[in-house]
Amino acid sequence: FRMHSRMLFKGTAAAIAARRIRHILGPVLSKEGWKCSAHEVKLLNTSSGTDKHCLSSSGLYRLLLSRFREVEYVALSRDTTETDLKQRREIRSGTAFYIDQASRALSPFTLLQKKKIHEHTKDELDAWKIVRVSEDFRVIALGLPVPRYKGNPLDPPLRSRFQARDIYYLPFKDQLEHLYRIGPNVPPERVSQLLSLATTLCSQESASLSLPDFPMDNLPSALAVLNLFPMLSAQQLVQRLYPYEVMLGNEGRTAVEGVLRRFELTDGSTKPSPTAVLSVESVIGDHAGQAAITLNIVPSGTRPSRPPNSSPAFIGTPTHDRLLAEMMQSHLVKDICLIGAKGCGKSVIAREFADMLGYSIEPIMLYQVMSKHKKIIKTNQSQEDKLQKLHRVRPLIWPVYHLRLLHDRELALYDGTRLLRWDRYQTLKDELQLTDQELQDRSIFPVHPSFRIIALAEPPQVGSTTQQWLGPEILTMFLFHTVKPLAKAEETAVIQGMIPNVPKEAVEQLQHLTHSLRKSNDPTALSLASSLSTRQLLRICRRLSQYPQESVAHAVNKACLSRFLPSLARSALQKSLVNCSIEDQPDPASEQSHLYTCTVKDGLLTIGNVSAPVYSTDEKMKVPDVLFYENVQHMMVMQDMLKDFLLGEHLLLVGNQGVGKNKIVDRFLHLMNRPREYLQLHRDTTVQTLTLQPSVRDGIIIYEDSPLVKAVKMGHILVIDEADKAPTNVTCILKTLVESGEMILADGRRIVSAAGRPNAIPMHPDFRMIVLANRPGFPYNNYVMLCHAVDNPKPQAEFAMLKQYGPDVPDAILQKLVAAFGELRAMADQGTITYPYSTREVVNIVKHLQKFPEEGLANVVRNVFDFDSYNKDMREVLITALHKHGIPIGAKPTSVHLAKE
């Protein structure tokens, strides 16, 4: 280290043999007055927050250097820019400051002048803006070998400037002795078996089977749990470290189970496991900030803890009680990751877990293109961060940004702020004899000892190159718990506990259908089952409890968006409904148009057979008022919308372009007299533009609240158009707002569901969102809002509507247009053509004919079909379909066919 300018340490594990350290660094350490024993070296990286005793490569060299030098830390990824290494511009109180980053603004020009730098005074150098490079400046880089792991190999010019060292795992004997000390209550043969399993799964033979490396760093955490709970099954503990059942295919699972049998660790069915949390009590006095869980002490938040199963919003089941008990064990030693399918209750379980221990939650939605700047977390408070959608983050980005926070509980922010692990902060405070305020003035803050992270993720897709997010690096960060779908009896108990008034027969039918789809091996059936998650079943039953006369089949078709399903999936759904004795009972009113009318009388709006009071508002200018011709199909959609609106739900309207989604919403809000805020999304929409709106006043840029924030404050209806065009990060933020009622704005303010927090915007109780999106692909995303499919009107309803737009247009022409466009839409549904010709286009044609009746139909329809005039195949299909219905577009002499007598 003293001879070379840079060193690069590469290796697959996070440890160095103690004898190697003594041989290489022992003389140097002794010279500096630091005695280095094998035992001391092994415990260098002890983390009081997570009981980590394994010696990681980054922790070793950071701690070794901290004995002699100050250390600047920077994590590199493909998102890292030059400013991240040199200087970043930060804004404080409206003024821009340039903050030196890790390399302290070193530039090539500075390095070139190094030889002549002693010939000039400091004032001259300052005037030339030259900073002298210290003779002691060194770079130590840490990385993984590529290939074997994902990433980019080192560029040859960069590689040649480093001296390489390969870092190995601790030898088996040393690792075993270390684990013995951590788990004195664990039988030695059991420790040896666990270590043998881990070593085998990190071998070259396992790598040849494409098995991820076993997270050796997490063995000390597992032994700490096992030391407190000796009766715990080793096989269950391995599942927390290495969730092979959800991340590996059949071949991989067979290989891991073979290793478990080989080392006699298949005790999952013979060993007892925790079944429930019996009691949770806050601890006061010397152990404040902790909670007594039965007889064990685990870290807790600062809010009063709550007994289990005491929340009316959480219905406990044996499966969830057992999961919460297992999470309590893991919470003793490490952060937690919950893996489960969409809508299975991961967020609910995480909130219940936090409430039991008195934690406040900070939800953070992760997405694929999320940068490091958007992931900085306030860790100097007692709280629990809930990282949602972990599976969406690029595998190469997530470990880089969070490795140091999760492993070392330390973080360096771009504005120069440093967050230190609690014990290191206290040591620094005592050694320097500084107060908390003095350290904070130097931008040094402690990470609260009770700070924890719970990550939520969907199971990785076995065999996928993009969705196999659970790799060797992420395995070292958490203890994993799988949230399995509830059994039929448990799910029924949850539904009936949450919604006591739901008809029992409807619940039984839904459960029969749902579990028959979940047990199927057919991929199509499993995709349909994802639309009937526990979350969706609760929504369906909540509606059935208020409107028991509704058909269960109608609710299922609505939840699965059956109108937009491919023919094979639609047939599979209908077959499943029949097999479960769920028959669609047509509403008798659907054939009687006079029953689907809307009236406003004595302050009461009635659509069909549903009534609601008309809203009273002073914002008359924001209540939409559009030209709208009523038809039965659209009135049925608005009746459905009103039912869900009265249940307090946010609404999502899905349909092809031009089917009238905006018209329906505007008419709906006009009838209810609700003020509207409008927001149109697109591919360049950002979270900042979603929450702040720039405007210029007197030559100064002023940032005002966006329509979203205004709607939240004033209780207006926020209409979000083109939601399917928005980037994932924007839809993730909206999901958090809908699901938890919370959202962090770009200026630091926070939208909350209830008042009481500083710098917060309480959500108005009348606030609601109506989201519009175009037709999705299959399989569908599991929407957080209730979906309403909007389709083109049926032929009879469309003809009646067109007659109102063009009262002077001959009926024969209208019939031709309705028939021709109906056939084109059927061809689009079948995949023959790609463009879904909608009601909007045919309405424009009729309006043109009404205004200019002397113009021929063949010429007017070109307003729609000339877009396809240069696509030969498409043009021929269109001409054939239009000629079939008597519209002579593109007619030629060869198009005339004489009929036989």
mmCIF file of N, CA and C in Angstrom, residues 155-241:
data_model
loop_
_atom_site.group_PDB
_atom_site.id
_atom_site.type_symbol
_atom_site.label_atom_id
_atom_site.label_comp_id
_atom_site.label_asym_id
_atom_site.label_seq_id
_atom_site.Cartn_x
_atom_site.Cartn_y
_atom_site.Cartn_z
ATOM 1 N N ASP A 155 -11.934 -1.562 -18.199
ATOM 2 C CA ASP A 155 -11.302 -1.055 -19.410
ATOM 3 C C ASP A 155 -9.785 -1.228 -19.274
ATOM 4 N N PRO A 156 -9.094 -1.743 -20.310
ATOM 5 C CA PRO A 156 -7.642 -2.003 -20.172
ATOM 6 C C PRO A 156 -6.834 -0.819 -19.653
ATOM 7 N N PRO A 157 -7.020 0.422 -20.146
ATOM 8 C CA PRO A 157 -6.220 1.520 -19.578
ATOM 9 C C PRO A 157 -6.470 1.738 -18.089
ATOM 10 N N LEU A 158 -7.696 1.495 -17.648
ATOM 11 C CA LEU A 158 -7.977 1.640 -16.216
ATOM 12 C C LEU A 158 -7.386 0.480 -15.435
ATOM 13 N N ARG A 159 -7.566 -0.730 -15.937
ATOM 14 C CA ARG A 159 -7.069 -1.909 -15.240
ATOM 15 C C ARG A 159 -5.558 -1.846 -15.040
ATOM 16 N N SER A 160 -4.823 -1.359 -16.027
ATOM 17 C CA SER A 160 -3.363 -1.361 -15.942
ATOM 18 C C SER A 160 -2.835 -0.410 -14.885
ATOM 19 N N ARG A 161 -3.690 0.478 -14.378
ATOM 20 C CA ARG A 161 -3.241 1.452 -13.373
ATOM 21 C C ARG A 161 -3.441 0.965 -11.942
ATOM 22 N N PHE A 162 -3.967 -0.254 -11.765
ATOM 23 C CA PHE A 162 -4.200 -0.801 -10.435
ATOM 24 C C PHE A 162 -3.324 -2.022 -10.201
ATOM 25 N N GLN A 163 -3.018 -2.264 -8.919
ATOM 26 C CA GLN A 163 -2.366 -3.490 -8.497
ATOM 27 C C GLN A 163 -3.451 -4.395 -7.907
ATOM 28 N N ALA A 164 -3.575 -5.610 -8.407
ATOM 29 C CA ALA A 164 -4.723 -6.451 -8.078
ATOM 30 C C ALA A 164 -4.449 -7.369 -6.882
ATOM 31 N N ARG A 165 -5.494 -7.602 -6.095
ATOM 32 C CA ARG A 165 -5.462 -8.584 -5.030
ATOM 33 C C ARG A 165 -6.797 -9.333 -5.062
ATOM 34 N N ASP A 166 -6.744 -10.652 -5.058
ATOM 35 C CA ASP A 166 -7.956 -11.458 -5.040
ATOM 36 C C ASP A 166 -8.301 -11.789 -3.594
ATOM 37 N N ILE A 167 -9.550 -11.562 -3.208
ATOM 38 C CA ILE A 167 -9.989 -11.754 -1.828
ATOM 39 C C ILE A 167 -10.776 -13.052 -1.743
ATOM 40 N N TYR A 168 -10.386 -13.931 -0.842
ATOM 41 C CA TYR A 168 -11.027 -15.236 -0.702
ATOM 42 C C TYR A 168 -11.962 -15.251 0.501
ATOM 43 N N TYR A 169 -12.784 -16.320 0.551
ATOM 44 C CA TYR A 169 -13.561 -16.564 1.763
ATOM 45 C C TYR A 169 -12.598 -16.918 2.899
ATOM 46 N N LEU A 170 -13.085 -16.738 4.133
ATOM 47 C CA LEU A 170 -12.329 -17.250 5.269
ATOM 48 C C LEU A 170 -12.187 -18.758 5.142
ATOM 49 N N PRO A 171 -11.062 -19.330 5.531
ATOM 50 C CA PRO A 171 -10.943 -20.788 5.541
ATOM 51 C C PRO A 171 -12.025 -21.415 6.414
ATOM 52 N N PHE A 172 -12.397 -22.635 6.068
ATOM 53 C CA PHE A 172 -13.495 -23.315 6.754
ATOM 54 C C PHE A 172 -13.275 -23.350 8.264
ATOM 55 N N LYS A 173 -12.063 -23.651 8.679
ATOM 56 C CA LYS A 173 -11.772 -23.781 10.104
ATOM 57 C C LYS A 173 -11.955 -22.450 10.833
ATOM 58 N N ASP A 174 -11.436 -21.369 10.250
ATOM 59 C CA ASP A 174 -11.562 -20.056 10.891
ATOM 60 C C ASP A 174 -13.022 -19.596 10.931
ATOM 61 N N GLN A 175 -13.722 -19.841 9.835
ATOM 62 C CA GLN A 175 -15.141 -19.463 9.796
ATOM 63 C C GLN A 175 -15.932 -20.253 10.834
ATOM 64 N N LEU A 176 -15.595 -21.534 10.989
ATOM 65 C CA LEU A 176 -16.305 -22.380 11.946
ATOM 66 C C LEU A 176 -16.066 -21.894 13.373
ATOM 67 N N GLU A 177 -14.838 -21.548 13.696
ATOM 68 C CA GLU A 177 -14.540 -21.041 15.036
ATOM 69 C C GLU A 177 -15.294 -19.742 15.309
ATOM 70 N N HIS A 178 -15.382 -18.909 14.300
ATOM 71 C CA HIS A 178 -16.099 -17.641 14.448
ATOM 72 C C HIS A 178 -17.583 -17.888 14.710
ATOM 73 N N LEU A 179 -18.180 -18.835 13.994
ATOM 74 C CA LEU A 179 -19.601 -19.139 14.172
ATOM 75 C C LEU A 179 -19.853 -19.805 15.517
ATOM 76 N N TYR A 180 -18.894 -20.598 15.994
ATOM 77 C CA TYR A 180 -19.043 -21.197 17.320
ATOM 78 C C TYR A 180 -19.194 -20.114 18.387
ATOM 79 N N ARG A 181 -18.420 -19.049 18.263
ATOM 80 C CA ARG A 181 -18.482 -17.977 19.261
ATOM 81 C C ARG A 181 -19.815 -17.233 19.199
ATOM 82 N N ILE A 182 -20.372 -17.096 18.012
ATOM 83 C CA ILE A 182 -21.645 -16.382 17.876
ATOM 84 C C ILE A 182 -22.799 -17.215 18.428
ATOM 85 N N GLY A 183 -22.766 -18.524 18.210
ATOM 86 C CA GLY A 183 -23.857 -19.394 18.635
ATOM 87 C C GLY A 183 -23.423 -20.418 19.650
ATOM 88 N N PRO A 184 -23.070 -20.027 20.869
ATOM 89 C CA PRO A 184 -22.624 -21.016 21.863
ATOM 90 C C PRO A 184 -23.726 -21.992 22.266
ATOM 91 N N ASN A 185 -25.001 -21.596 22.093
ATOM 92 C CA ASN A 185 -26.100 -22.489 22.477
ATOM 93 C C ASN A 185 -26.501 -23.446 21.365
ATOM 94 N N VAL A 186 -25.888 -23.310 20.198
ATOM 95 C CA VAL A 186 -26.227 -24.162 19.066
ATOM 96 C C VAL A 186 -25.298 -25.368 19.070
ATOM 97 N N PRO A 187 -25.816 -26.574 18.890
ATOM 98 C CA PRO A 187 -24.937 -27.751 18.858
ATOM 99 C C PRO A 187 -23.860 -27.594 17.791
ATOM 100 N N PRO A 188 -22.593 -27.923 18.114
ATOM 101 C CA PRO A 188 -21.501 -27.720 17.159
ATOM 102 C C PRO A 188 -21.725 -28.445 15.826
ATOM 103 N N GLU A 189 -22.313 -29.647 15.865
ATOM 104 C CA GLU A 189 -22.514 -30.369 14.602
ATOM 105 C C GLU A 189 -23.508 -29.640 13.703
ATOM 106 N N ARG A 190 -24.465 -28.926 14.329
ATOM 107 C CA ARG A 190 -25.429 -28.181 13.527
ATOM 108 C C ARG A 190 -24.761 -26.989 12.849
ATOM 109 N N VAL A 191 -23.866 -26.317 13.559
ATOM 110 C CA VAL A 191 -23.113 -25.207 12.980
ATOM 111 C C VAL A 191 -22.271 -25.710 11.817
ATOM 112 N N SER A 192 -21.605 -26.837 12.029
ATOM 113 C CA SER A 192 -20.762 -27.407 10.978
ATOM 114 C C SER A 192 -21.587 -27.780 9.748
ATOM 115 N N GLN A 193 -22.794 -28.318 9.974
ATOM 116 C CA GLN A 193 -23.653 -28.683 8.847
ATOM 117 C C GLN A 193 -24.074 -27.455 8.044
ATOM 118 N N LEU A 194 -24.438 -26.373 8.734
ATOM 119 C CA LEU A 194 -24.844 -25.154 8.042
ATOM 120 C C LEU A 194 -23.693 -24.567 7.231
ATOM 121 N N LEU A 195 -22.499 -24.548 7.829
ATOM 122 C CA LEU A 195 -21.345 -24.006 7.120
ATOM 123 C C LEU A 195 -20.972 -24.887 5.940
ATOM 124 N N SER A 196 -21.100 -26.193 6.101
ATOM 125 C CA SER A 196 -20.815 -27.106 4.988
ATOM 126 C C SER A 196 -21.792 -26.867 3.841
ATOM 127 N N LEU A 197 -23.054 -26.658 4.163
ATOM 128 C CA LEU A 197 -24.048 -26.355 3.137
ATOM 129 C C LEU A 197 -23.675 -25.078 2.391
ATOM 130 N N ALA A 198 -23.332 -24.033 3.160
ATOM 131 C CA ALA A 198 -22.992 -22.757 2.540
ATOM 132 C C ALA A 198 -21.763 -22.898 1.651
ATOM 133 N N THR A 199 -20.762 -23.607 2.119
ATOM 134 C CA THR A 199 -19.539 -23.782 1.336
ATOM 135 C C THR A 199 -19.817 -24.555 0.050
ATOM 136 N N THR A 200 -20.652 -25.575 0.145
ATOM 137 C CA THR A 200 -20.987 -26.364 -1.043
ATOM 138 C C THR A 200 -21.703 -25.517 -2.088
ATOM 139 N N LEU A 201 -22.639 -24.652 -1.638
ATOM 140 C CA LEU A 201 -23.400 -23.827 -2.573
ATOM 141 C C LEU A 201 -22.583 -22.664 -3.123
ATOM 142 N N CYS A 202 -21.368 -22.477 -2.626
ATOM 143 C CA CYS A 202 -20.465 -21.460 -3.185
ATOM 144 C C CYS A 202 -19.354 -22.092 -4.023
ATOM 145 N N SER A 203 -19.425 -23.393 -4.241
ATOM 146 C CA SER A 203 -18.363 -24.096 -4.954
ATOM 147 C C SER A 203 -18.532 -23.941 -6.466
ATOM 148 N N GLN A 204 -17.496 -24.345 -7.197
ATOM 149 C CA GLN A 204 -17.543 -24.293 -8.654
ATOM 150 C C GLN A 204 -18.598 -25.246 -9.213
ATOM 151 N N GLU A 205 -18.803 -26.380 -8.547
ATOM 152 C CA GLU A 205 -19.821 -27.319 -9.003
ATOM 153 C C GLU A 205 -21.210 -26.694 -8.956
ATOM 154 N N SER A 206 -21.488 -25.943 -7.893
ATOM 155 C CA SER A 206 -22.787 -25.273 -7.799
ATOM 156 C C SER A 206 -22.909 -24.174 -8.847
ATOM 157 N N ALA A 207 -21.802 -23.484 -9.095
ATOM 158 C CA ALA A 207 -21.835 -22.433 -10.116
ATOM 159 C C ALA A 207 -22.118 -23.018 -11.490
ATOM 160 N N SER A 208 -21.627 -24.235 -11.746
ATOM 161 C CA SER A 208 -21.884 -24.864 -13.044
ATOM 162 C C SER A 208 -23.359 -25.192 -13.227
ATOM 163 N N LEU A 209 -24.127 -25.294 -12.116
ATOM 164 C CA LEU A 209 -25.572 -25.517 -12.192
ATOM 165 C C LEU A 209 -26.347 -24.210 -12.206
ATOM 166 N N SER A 210 -25.616 -23.079 -12.333
ATOM 167 C CA SER A 210 -26.221 -21.734 -12.346
ATOM 168 C C SER A 210 -26.920 -21.411 -11.029
ATOM 169 N N LEU A 211 -26.408 -21.959 -9.924
ATOM 170 C CA LEU A 211 -26.953 -21.625 -8.615
ATOM 171 C C LEU A 211 -26.289 -20.351 -8.106
ATOM 172 N N PRO A 212 -27.057 -19.385 -7.589
ATOM 173 C CA PRO A 212 -26.430 -18.190 -7.004
ATOM 174 C C PRO A 212 -25.578 -18.561 -5.805
ATOM 175 N N ASP A 213 -24.538 -17.769 -5.548
ATOM 176 C CA ASP A 213 -23.700 -18.000 -4.373
ATOM 177 C C ASP A 213 -24.532 -17.898 -3.097
ATOM 178 N N PHE A 214 -24.247 -18.779 -2.167
ATOM 179 C CA PHE A 214 -24.891 -18.685 -0.857
ATOM 180 C C PHE A 214 -24.344 -17.459 -0.129
ATOM 181 N N PRO A 215 -25.197 -16.665 0.528
ATOM 182 C CA PRO A 215 -24.723 -15.448 1.207
ATOM 183 C C PRO A 215 -23.980 -15.761 2.506
ATOM 184 N N MET A 216 -22.674 -16.014 2.388
ATOM 185 C CA MET A 216 -21.865 -16.346 3.571
ATOM 186 C C MET A 216 -21.903 -15.237 4.615
ATOM 187 N N ASP A 217 -22.024 -13.985 4.170
ATOM 188 C CA ASP A 217 -22.067 -12.866 5.111
ATOM 189 C C ASP A 217 -23.221 -12.974 6.090
ATOM 190 N N ASN A 218 -24.281 -13.659 5.687
ATOM 191 C CA ASN A 218 -25.471 -13.719 6.531
ATOM 192 C C ASN A 218 -25.458 -14.884 7.516
ATOM 193 N N LEU A 219 -24.479 -15.782 7.431
ATOM 194 C CA LEU A 219 -24.418 -16.894 8.376
ATOM 195 C C LEU A 219 -24.325 -16.425 9.831
ATOM 196 N N PRO A 220 -23.505 -15.414 10.168
ATOM 197 C CA PRO A 220 -23.492 -14.960 11.563
ATOM 198 C C PRO A 220 -24.859 -14.483 12.035
ATOM 199 N N SER A 221 -25.605 -13.785 11.163
ATOM 200 C CA SER A 221 -26.953 -13.348 11.545
ATOM 201 C C SER A 221 -27.844 -14.548 11.805
ATOM 202 N N ALA A 222 -27.751 -15.565 10.949
ATOM 203 C CA ALA A 222 -28.565 -16.765 11.132
ATOM 204 C C ALA A 222 -28.192 -17.480 12.427
ATOM 205 N N LEU A 223 -26.901 -17.549 12.727
ATOM 206 C CA LEU A 223 -26.479 -18.207 13.973
ATOM 207 C C LEU A 223 -26.951 -17.432 15.199
ATOM 208 N N ALA A 224 -27.020 -16.100 15.084
ATOM 209 C CA ALA A 224 -27.533 -15.309 16.210
ATOM 210 C C ALA A 224 -29.000 -15.636 16.472
ATOM 211 N N VAL A 225 -29.782 -15.809 15.408
ATOM 212 C CA VAL A 225 -31.182 -16.209 15.576
ATOM 213 C C VAL A 225 -31.257 -17.615 16.161
ATOM 214 N N LEU A 226 -30.455 -18.516 15.629
ATOM 215 C CA LEU A 226 -30.470 -19.898 16.086
ATOM 216 C C LEU A 226 -29.997 -20.007 17.532
ATOM 217 N N ASN A 227 -29.104 -19.123 17.937
ATOM 218 C CA ASN A 227 -28.623 -19.135 19.318
ATOM 219 C C ASN A 227 -29.730 -18.773 20.297
ATOM 220 N N LEU A 228 -30.621 -17.857 19.877
ATOM 221 C CA LEU A 228 -31.734 -17.467 20.731
ATOM 222 C C LEU A 228 -32.906 -18.441 20.641
ATOM 223 N N PHE A 229 -33.041 -19.096 19.480
ATOM 224 C CA PHE A 229 -34.145 -20.033 19.260
ATOM 225 C C PHE A 229 -33.568 -21.374 18.810
ATOM 226 N N PRO A 230 -32.966 -22.143 19.711
ATOM 227 C CA PRO A 230 -32.311 -23.401 19.309
ATOM 228 C C PRO A 230 -33.274 -24.410 18.699
ATOM 229 N N MET A 231 -34.567 -24.260 19.007
ATOM 230 C CA MET A 231 -35.533 -25.223 18.469
ATOM 231 C C MET A 231 -35.896 -24.941 17.017
ATOM 232 N N LEU A 232 -35.426 -23.830 16.463
ATOM 233 C CA LEU A 232 -35.794 -23.438 15.102
ATOM 234 C C LEU A 232 -35.247 -24.432 14.086
ATOM 235 N N SER A 233 -36.029 -24.731 13.067
ATOM 236 C CA SER A 233 -35.609 -25.643 12.008
ATOM 237 C C SER A 233 -34.491 -25.024 11.178
ATOM 238 N N ALA A 234 -33.422 -25.778 10.983
ATOM 239 C CA ALA A 234 -32.321 -25.290 10.149
ATOM 240 C C ALA A 234 -32.771 -25.124 8.709
ATOM 241 N N GLN A 235 -33.652 -25.986 8.236
ATOM 242 C CA GLN A 235 -34.143 -25.884 6.858
ATOM 243 C C GLN A 235 -34.947 -24.599 6.662
ATOM 244 N N GLN A 236 -35.763 -24.240 7.649
ATOM 245 C CA GLN A 236 -36.504 -22.987 7.562
ATOM 246 C C GLN A 236 -35.565 -21.788 7.602
ATOM 247 N N LEU A 237 -34.515 -21.902 8.382
ATOM 248 C CA LEU A 237 -33.541 -20.814 8.458
ATOM 249 C C LEU A 237 -32.808 -20.656 7.133
ATOM 250 N N VAL A 238 -32.472 -21.769 6.496
ATOM 251 C CA VAL A 238 -31.830 -21.704 5.180
ATOM 252 C C VAL A 238 -32.742 -20.999 4.175
ATOM 253 N N GLN A 239 -34.055 -21.240 4.275
ATOM 254 C CA GLN A 239 -34.994 -20.574 3.366
ATOM 255 C C GLN A 239 -34.940 -19.062 3.518
ATOM 256 N N ARG A 240 -34.696 -18.586 4.724
ATOM 257 C CA ARG A 240 -34.591 -17.133 4.931
ATOM 258 C C ARG A 240 -33.306 -16.580 4.312
ATOM 259 N N LEU A 241 -32.250 -17.375 4.352
ATOM 260 C CA LEU A 241 -30.981 -16.935 3.784
ATOM 261 C C LEU A 241 -30.946 -17.130 2.276
#
